[in-house]
Tab-separated table of C-alpha atoms in Angstrom:
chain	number	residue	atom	x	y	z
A	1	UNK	CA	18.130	23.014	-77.208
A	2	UNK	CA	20.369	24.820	-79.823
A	3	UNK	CA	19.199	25.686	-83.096
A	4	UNK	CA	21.814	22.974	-85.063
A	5	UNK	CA	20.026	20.133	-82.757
A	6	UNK	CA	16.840	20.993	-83.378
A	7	UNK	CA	17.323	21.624	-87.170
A	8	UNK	CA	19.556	18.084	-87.210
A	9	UNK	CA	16.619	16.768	-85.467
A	10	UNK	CA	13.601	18.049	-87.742
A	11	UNK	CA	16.198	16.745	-90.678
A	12	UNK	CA	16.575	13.267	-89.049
A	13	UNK	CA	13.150	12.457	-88.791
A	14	UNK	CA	12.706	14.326	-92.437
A	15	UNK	CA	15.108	11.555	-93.823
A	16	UNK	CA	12.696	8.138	-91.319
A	17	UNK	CA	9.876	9.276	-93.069
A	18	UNK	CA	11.530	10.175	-96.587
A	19	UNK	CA	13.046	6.575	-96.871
A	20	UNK	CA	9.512	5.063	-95.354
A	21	UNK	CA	7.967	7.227	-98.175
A	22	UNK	CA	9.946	6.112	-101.083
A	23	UNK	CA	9.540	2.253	-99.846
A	24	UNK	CA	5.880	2.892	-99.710
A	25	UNK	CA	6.322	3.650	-103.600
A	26	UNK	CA	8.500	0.357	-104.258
A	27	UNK	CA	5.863	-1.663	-102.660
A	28	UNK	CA	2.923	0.150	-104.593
A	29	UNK	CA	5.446	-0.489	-108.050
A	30	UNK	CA	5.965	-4.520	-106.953
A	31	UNK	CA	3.096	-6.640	-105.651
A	32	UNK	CA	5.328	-9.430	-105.771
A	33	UNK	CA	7.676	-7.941	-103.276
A	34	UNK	CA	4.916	-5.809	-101.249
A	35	UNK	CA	5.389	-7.254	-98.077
A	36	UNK	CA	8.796	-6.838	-98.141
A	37	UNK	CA	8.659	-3.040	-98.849
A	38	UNK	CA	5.647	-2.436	-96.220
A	39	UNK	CA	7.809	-3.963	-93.449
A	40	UNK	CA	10.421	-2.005	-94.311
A	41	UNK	CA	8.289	1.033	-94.648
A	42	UNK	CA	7.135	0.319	-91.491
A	43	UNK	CA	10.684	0.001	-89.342
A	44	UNK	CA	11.356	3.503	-90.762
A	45	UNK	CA	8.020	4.991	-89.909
A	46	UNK	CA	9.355	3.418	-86.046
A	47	UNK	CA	12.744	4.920	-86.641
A	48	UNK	CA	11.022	8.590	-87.155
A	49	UNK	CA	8.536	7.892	-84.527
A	50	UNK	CA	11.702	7.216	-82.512
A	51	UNK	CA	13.234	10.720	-83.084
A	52	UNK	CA	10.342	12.138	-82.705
A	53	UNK	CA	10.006	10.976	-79.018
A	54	UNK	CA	13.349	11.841	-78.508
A	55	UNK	CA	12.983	15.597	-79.368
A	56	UNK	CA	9.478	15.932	-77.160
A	57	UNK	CA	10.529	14.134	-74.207
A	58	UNK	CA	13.992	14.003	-73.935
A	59	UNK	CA	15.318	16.919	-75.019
A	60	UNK	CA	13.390	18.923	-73.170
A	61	UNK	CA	15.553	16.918	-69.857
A	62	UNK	CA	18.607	17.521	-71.359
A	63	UNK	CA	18.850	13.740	-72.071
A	64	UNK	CA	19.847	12.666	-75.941
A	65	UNK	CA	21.306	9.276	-76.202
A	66	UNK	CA	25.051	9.939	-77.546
A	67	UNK	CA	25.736	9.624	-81.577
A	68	UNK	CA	22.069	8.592	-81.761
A	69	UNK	CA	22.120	11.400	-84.650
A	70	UNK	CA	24.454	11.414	-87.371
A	71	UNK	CA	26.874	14.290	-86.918
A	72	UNK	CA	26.353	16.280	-90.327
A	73	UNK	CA	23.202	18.324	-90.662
A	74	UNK	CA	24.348	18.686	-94.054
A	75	UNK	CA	24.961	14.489	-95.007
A	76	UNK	CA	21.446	14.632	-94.202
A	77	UNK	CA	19.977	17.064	-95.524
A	78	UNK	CA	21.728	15.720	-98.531
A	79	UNK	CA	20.233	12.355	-98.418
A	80	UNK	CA	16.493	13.958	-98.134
A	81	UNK	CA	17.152	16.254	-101.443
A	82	UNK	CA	18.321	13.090	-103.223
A	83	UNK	CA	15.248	10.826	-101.563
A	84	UNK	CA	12.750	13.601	-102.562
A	85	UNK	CA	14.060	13.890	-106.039
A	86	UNK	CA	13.767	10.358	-106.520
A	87	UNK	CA	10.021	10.535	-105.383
A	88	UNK	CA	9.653	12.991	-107.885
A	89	UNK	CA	11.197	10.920	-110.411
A	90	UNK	CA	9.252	7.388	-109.730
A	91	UNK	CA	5.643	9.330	-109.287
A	92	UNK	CA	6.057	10.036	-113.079
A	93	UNK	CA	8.511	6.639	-114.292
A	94	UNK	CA	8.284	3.619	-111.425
A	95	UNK	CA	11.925	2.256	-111.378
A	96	UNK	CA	13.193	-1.447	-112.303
A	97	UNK	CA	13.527	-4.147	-109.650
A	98	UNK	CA	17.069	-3.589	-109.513
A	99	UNK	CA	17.018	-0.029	-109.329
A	100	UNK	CA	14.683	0.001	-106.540
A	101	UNK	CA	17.290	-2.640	-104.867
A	102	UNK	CA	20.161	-0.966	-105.548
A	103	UNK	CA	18.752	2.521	-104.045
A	104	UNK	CA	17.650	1.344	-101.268
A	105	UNK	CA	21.144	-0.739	-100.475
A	106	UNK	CA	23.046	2.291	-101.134
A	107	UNK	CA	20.710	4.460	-98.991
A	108	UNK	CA	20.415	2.254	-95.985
A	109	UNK	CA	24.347	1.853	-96.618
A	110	UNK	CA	24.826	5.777	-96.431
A	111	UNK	CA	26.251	8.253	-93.849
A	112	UNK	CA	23.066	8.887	-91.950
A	113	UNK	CA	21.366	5.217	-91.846
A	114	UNK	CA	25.073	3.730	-91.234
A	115	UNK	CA	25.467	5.997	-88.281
A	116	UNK	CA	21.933	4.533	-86.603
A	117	UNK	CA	23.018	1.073	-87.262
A	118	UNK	CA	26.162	2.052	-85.594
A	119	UNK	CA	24.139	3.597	-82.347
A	120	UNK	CA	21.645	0.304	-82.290
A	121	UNK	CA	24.613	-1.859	-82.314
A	122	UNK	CA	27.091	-0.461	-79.848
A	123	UNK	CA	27.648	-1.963	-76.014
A	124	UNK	CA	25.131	-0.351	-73.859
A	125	UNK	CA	26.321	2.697	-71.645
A	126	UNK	CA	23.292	4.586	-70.641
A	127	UNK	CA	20.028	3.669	-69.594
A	128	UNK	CA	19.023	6.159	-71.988
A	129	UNK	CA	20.794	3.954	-74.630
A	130	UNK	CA	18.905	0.663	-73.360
A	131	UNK	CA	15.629	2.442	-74.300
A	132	UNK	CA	16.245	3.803	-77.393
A	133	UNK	CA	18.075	-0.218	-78.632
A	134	UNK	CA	15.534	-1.941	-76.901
A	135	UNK	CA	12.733	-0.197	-78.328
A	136	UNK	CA	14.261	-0.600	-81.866
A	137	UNK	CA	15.688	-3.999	-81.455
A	138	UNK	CA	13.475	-5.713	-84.415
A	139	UNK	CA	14.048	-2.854	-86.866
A	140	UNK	CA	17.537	-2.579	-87.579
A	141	UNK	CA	20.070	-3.538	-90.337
A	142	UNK	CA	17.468	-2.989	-93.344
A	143	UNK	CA	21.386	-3.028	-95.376
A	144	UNK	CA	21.683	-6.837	-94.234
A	145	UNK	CA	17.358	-7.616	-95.005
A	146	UNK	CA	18.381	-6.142	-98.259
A	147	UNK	CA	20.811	-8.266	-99.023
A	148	UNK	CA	19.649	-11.165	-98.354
A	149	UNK	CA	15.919	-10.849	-99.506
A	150	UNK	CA	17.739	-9.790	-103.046
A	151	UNK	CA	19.779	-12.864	-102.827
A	152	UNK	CA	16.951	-15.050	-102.348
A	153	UNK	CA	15.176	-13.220	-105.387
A	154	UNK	CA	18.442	-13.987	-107.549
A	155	UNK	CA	19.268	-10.776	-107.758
A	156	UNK	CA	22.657	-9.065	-108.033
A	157	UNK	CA	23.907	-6.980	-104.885
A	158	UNK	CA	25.101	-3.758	-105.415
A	159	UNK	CA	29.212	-3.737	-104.367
């Protein structure tokens, strides 16, 4: 496995548990909405748990499901400096409603979620594919579960 795979890889599952991590904190910051944030919290733990599996038991067969990763290392590693820095940030301060809302649309509406909505949501070519959909079927388009759980709360949706 080459270096820029592995790193994109370690960074992919970085960013599962990174989002997981900062819904974790929206749930702790809004009892009202807790349910909400654990299921999301959850799908992403699956998500990580999914790349995970992929880099211990595929790789190592020279099978990776095609654009199951985003293409930039760097988008990525992007998204988990911002994620962290808004850990940091809401340990100390909790964030509005809103906020949380609008963070989370516009980071399950990013580069590197977009391009695994993209992967779950393409025609089937590979078995390989049909596992890695299949096994993720439930947990996909948090940007659309956003959406509408913030429309049903009366609150405004980010553009």
């Amino acid at each position: 496995m080459s270096d820029h795979l592995n790193e994109l890889i370690d960074e992919s599952i970085r960013l599962e548990t990174n989002v997981a991590d900062l819904y974790l904190r929206f749930q702790a910051a809004f009892p009202e909405d807790a349910d909400f944030w654990w299921a999301l919290a959850l799908e992403e733990k699956n998500h990580a748990a999914l790349v995970r599996s992929l880099k211990e038991h595929f790789l190592p067969v020279g099978q990776v499901p095609e654009n199951f990763l985003a293409s930039s290392l760097e988008t990525v590693k992007e998204t988990n400096r911002l994620i962290r820095g808004l850990l940091e940030k809401y340990r100390r301060t909790p964030p509005g409603l809103e906020e949380a809302f609008r963070v989370a649309c516009r980071l399950e509406e990013g580069a590197a979620e977009i391009h695994f909505q993209e992967f779950m949501d393409r025609e089937r070519t590979s078995e390989l594919d049909k596992i890695f959909q299949r096994l993720n079927a439930d947990d996909k388009d948090h940007g659309k579960k956003l959406r509408s759980y913030m429309k049903a709360r009366g609150l405004a949706c980010p553009d």
